[in-house]
């Protein structure tokens, strides 16, 4: 029997078969769908050892608290450990979906077929890993060898030429131990005369820039190993540019009229007090000649 990939849907038994439910919507789109009750054994989804779950959809509807418990139960099955998960809830319950519940995404019920299909594809991309001639994807890290770019969860990361070559070589051999001698030969060239300490110094740099997104193990005496991302760590949302609201230019306040300086009254020219006309001294009356009345002249004899 060949390998079969399917979409697993978990929910309250009687509601799984409703016409607007996830199972009916996805079957109408041509997808292979398998359903189970919230508390069924997760192993019942797998009919052969080659079956692979593409994504897990938990229809919580009005009970988002049950969705987190159901997801933890599903994760106990090793074949669901790295499968992306979506929770479907009604719009009135969306505020109760905790970011720490472990779901990669959520969708509102009643379901829109095109939206559900798009969200499933997005979760598959975030959880998938692949390698081809141009690009390598490990967890949230995408290494584009053709463009020499590194993107982590939609966020570009700047690496030097040596850091990029180291990351590309380790990602290409994910799951395998890569010795320091191999890294020296492939990244620096066979003629490089430096020691293994050079590798240790340069490997730390992309690790510091990528942080937890780079699951790199250091094996003492052996080398380095890039392992699969931790399935228990919730994936980071894809970074989207936030559209800035159009800011209205603040109306400039009307210019205040220039206050005229109070004009000081023109200084009156200092008026010299009018010169008083020189007062003529009152002319003394001319002395009258002695009157002859007072003395009688003696008659001449």
C-alpha atoms as one frame of an Amber mdcrd trajectory, in Angstrom:
protein
   0.000   0.000   0.000   1.405   3.390  -1.023   1.983   6.442   1.095  -1.157
   8.470   1.828  -1.211  12.053   3.049  -4.387  13.265   4.708  -5.877  16.101
   6.738  -6.861  15.057  10.262  -9.957  16.684  11.766 -10.825  16.381  15.447
 -14.088  17.556  16.982 -17.268  16.669  18.803 -18.497  13.470  17.122 -22.056
  14.459  16.080 -20.891  17.820  14.684 -18.089  16.478  12.488 -20.501  15.480
   9.690 -22.388  18.768   9.406 -22.540  20.345   5.949 -20.589  23.481   6.877
 -17.988  21.602   8.925 -14.316  21.338   8.021 -14.614  17.705   6.878 -17.403
  18.409   4.388 -15.743  21.602   3.129 -12.376  19.929   2.501 -13.885  16.823
   0.899 -15.738  19.104  -1.501 -12.332  20.591  -2.424 -10.979  17.108  -3.168
  -8.794  16.606  -0.079  -8.240  13.286   1.689  -9.867  13.769   5.116  -9.986
  11.580   8.223 -11.988  12.452  11.334 -12.009  11.442  14.986 -13.737  12.478
  18.189 -11.941  14.780  20.622 -10.970  11.927  22.926 -10.326   9.114  20.417
  -6.929   7.462  20.229  -4.776   9.506  17.792  -3.315   6.282  16.376  -6.665
   5.502  14.699  -5.876   8.139  12.061  -3.027   6.053  10.662  -4.068   3.000
   8.650  -0.527   2.117   7.636   2.991   2.991   8.672   3.430   5.121   5.539
   0.483   7.452   6.214   1.392  11.101   6.836  -0.821  13.823   8.325  -0.563
  17.069   6.354  -2.222  19.216   9.015  -4.462  18.828  12.071  -7.725  20.803
  12.356  -9.439  20.946  15.749 -13.057  22.125  15.566 -13.529  23.712  18.973
 -16.352  26.079  17.961 -17.736  27.264  21.346 -15.179  25.375  23.497 -11.657
  26.672  22.784 -10.599  25.425  26.229 -11.132  21.839  25.044  -9.082  22.476
  21.919  -5.817  22.942  23.830  -6.397  19.716  25.808  -7.233  17.812  22.612
  -4.074  19.095  20.916  -1.885  17.960  23.807  -3.469  14.502  23.560  -2.815
  14.383  19.807   0.828  15.409  20.262   1.437  12.308  22.382   1.257  10.335
  19.144   4.794  10.619  17.685   3.458  10.912  14.127   1.580  14.086  15.117
   4.525  15.623  16.997   5.622  17.885  14.129   2.255  18.312  12.358   0.893
  21.838  12.048  -2.399  22.536  13.827  -5.327  24.905  13.215  -8.189  25.575
  15.620 -11.665  26.523  14.339 -13.772  28.652  16.710 -16.798  30.867  16.475
 -16.209  34.603  16.360 -17.636  35.070  19.861 -14.923  32.774  21.274 -11.863
  33.984  19.395 -10.641  36.074  22.342 -10.356  32.864  24.392  -7.788  31.294
  22.066  -4.512  31.540  23.951  -1.332  32.162  21.915   0.438  29.613  24.128
  -2.055  26.837  23.312   0.269  25.387  20.639  -1.786  26.081  17.501  -0.105
  27.476  14.418  -3.208  29.380  13.293  -6.946  29.769  13.856  -9.975  30.201
  11.623 -13.465  31.480  12.329 -16.631  29.405  11.873 -18.710  29.292   9.704
 -15.814  28.317   7.454 -15.019  29.908   4.110 -13.603  27.149   1.840 -10.992
  29.320   0.127  -9.764  30.741   3.441  -9.529  27.311   5.080  -7.531  25.945
   2.141  -5.182  28.964   2.182  -4.532  28.640   5.923  -3.795  24.922   5.589
  -1.241  25.622   2.861   0.386  28.345   4.993   0.734  26.023   7.988   2.147
  23.273   5.753   4.767  25.702   4.445   5.778  26.853   7.918   6.175  23.260
   9.138   7.744  21.792   6.008  11.419  21.181   5.283  12.943  20.745   1.848
  16.161  21.106  -0.068  16.748  21.740  -3.768  19.423  23.332  -5.902  18.373
  26.880  -5.005  16.773  26.833  -1.564  16.938  24.931   1.712  14.218  25.161
   4.374  14.787  24.014   7.952  11.998  24.996  10.325  11.496  28.755   9.965
  14.863  29.219   8.221  14.980  29.510   4.428  18.449  29.640   2.861  18.385
  30.887  -0.732  21.692  29.831  -2.263  20.968  31.496  -5.601  20.226  34.917
  -4.097  22.533  34.355  -1.084  19.736  35.423   1.268  18.574  34.063   4.618
  14.994  34.576   5.830  13.709  33.546   9.265   9.907  33.529   9.660   9.655
  36.124   6.905  12.363  38.329   8.441  15.598  38.814   6.458  18.839  38.211
   8.375  22.147  39.708   7.257  25.074  37.267   7.243  28.640  37.637   6.051
  29.913  35.461   3.186  31.579  32.972   5.556  28.549  32.830   7.880  26.259
  32.187   4.903  28.502  29.395   3.570  28.614  27.719   6.995  24.832  27.880
   7.452  24.145  26.582   3.934  26.493  23.625   4.400  25.036  22.701   7.796
  21.443  23.043   6.538  22.186  20.878   3.510  23.373  18.135   5.893  20.696
  18.549   8.540  20.545  15.558  10.852  24.135  14.532  10.139  27.292  15.295
  12.089  29.616  17.686  10.237  33.218  17.698  11.430  35.339  20.820  11.783
  37.764  19.449   9.196  34.928  19.158   6.670  33.785  22.721   7.340  37.324
  24.042   6.975  37.727  22.255   3.647  34.330  23.235   2.192  34.095  26.833
   3.438  37.719  28.019   3.653  39.241  25.682   1.063  41.775  22.878   1.240
  44.715  25.290   1.177  43.621  27.167   4.283  46.236  26.772   6.991  44.173
  27.958   9.939  43.111  25.741  12.808  39.768  24.354  13.933  39.376  27.228
  16.358  38.482  29.374  13.342  35.401  27.216  12.729  34.221  27.522  16.337
  34.463  31.318  16.235  32.588  31.653  12.935  29.850  29.156  13.834  28.901
  31.167  16.905  28.092  34.251  14.806  25.112  32.932  12.791  23.967  31.221
  15.982  23.909  34.588  17.760  21.963  36.215  14.897  19.399  33.433  14.478
  19.019  32.507  18.152  16.526  29.727  18.934  15.583  29.424  15.262  18.912
  27.666  14.604  18.786  24.261  16.416  22.526  23.592  16.201  24.219  21.095
  18.515  27.919  21.120  19.332  29.273  17.585  19.702  32.559  17.600  21.581
  35.283  15.901  19.597  32.986  15.300  16.611  31.749  18.599  15.200  28.296
  20.157  14.693  24.829  18.839  13.952  21.800  20.798  12.776  18.758  19.011
  14.184  15.029  19.272  13.501  13.261  22.208  15.192  11.583  21.494  18.516
   7.929  20.620  17.679   6.824  21.790  21.127   8.054  25.316  20.477   5.220
  27.293  18.865   6.309  28.671  15.499   6.758  32.366  15.085   4.144  34.179
  13.022   5.272  35.337   9.622   6.402  38.925   9.879   4.149  41.213   7.920
   4.770  44.856   7.356   2.362  46.938   9.374   0.628  49.518   7.282   0.970
  52.857   8.917  -2.246  54.834   9.083  -2.252  57.862   6.896  -1.325  60.706
   9.131  -3.050  63.935   8.470  -0.802  66.879   8.438  -1.507  68.910  11.492
  -3.034  72.184  10.510  -0.626  74.905  11.254  -2.050  77.455  13.647  -2.886
  80.707  12.000   0.042  82.985  12.190  -0.472  85.529  14.880  -0.295  89.062
  13.643   2.981  90.590  14.480   2.370  92.650  17.520   3.303  96.175  16.808
   5.468  97.640  19.412   3.695 100.390  21.169   5.041 103.485  19.622   6.320
 105.782  22.190   5.069 109.282  21.752   7.614 111.360  20.023   9.709 113.044
  22.569   8.765 116.645  22.698  11.679 118.835  22.084  12.823 120.324  25.272
  11.155 123.669  25.308  13.278 126.284  26.728  11.313 128.478  28.978  10.506
 131.637  27.135  12.875 134.259  28.118  11.087 136.767  30.186  11.329 140.100
  28.635  13.744 142.178  30.477  11.765 144.330  32.840  12.635 147.846  32.417
  13.220 149.525  35.616  10.541 152.046  36.157  12.010 155.305  35.208  12.219
 157.513  38.184  10.414 160.691  37.586  12.688 163.480  36.866  13.303 165.519
  39.927  11.320 168.606  39.742  13.224 171.770  40.245  12.772 173.177  43.617
   9.614 175.060  43.648   9.833 178.657  44.211   6.773 178.564  46.329   8.420
 177.376  49.353  10.909 180.248  49.626  10.011 183.742  49.049  12.703 185.712
  47.519  13.502 188.777  49.359  12.780 191.796  47.441  15.655 193.623  46.364
  16.155 196.788  48.126
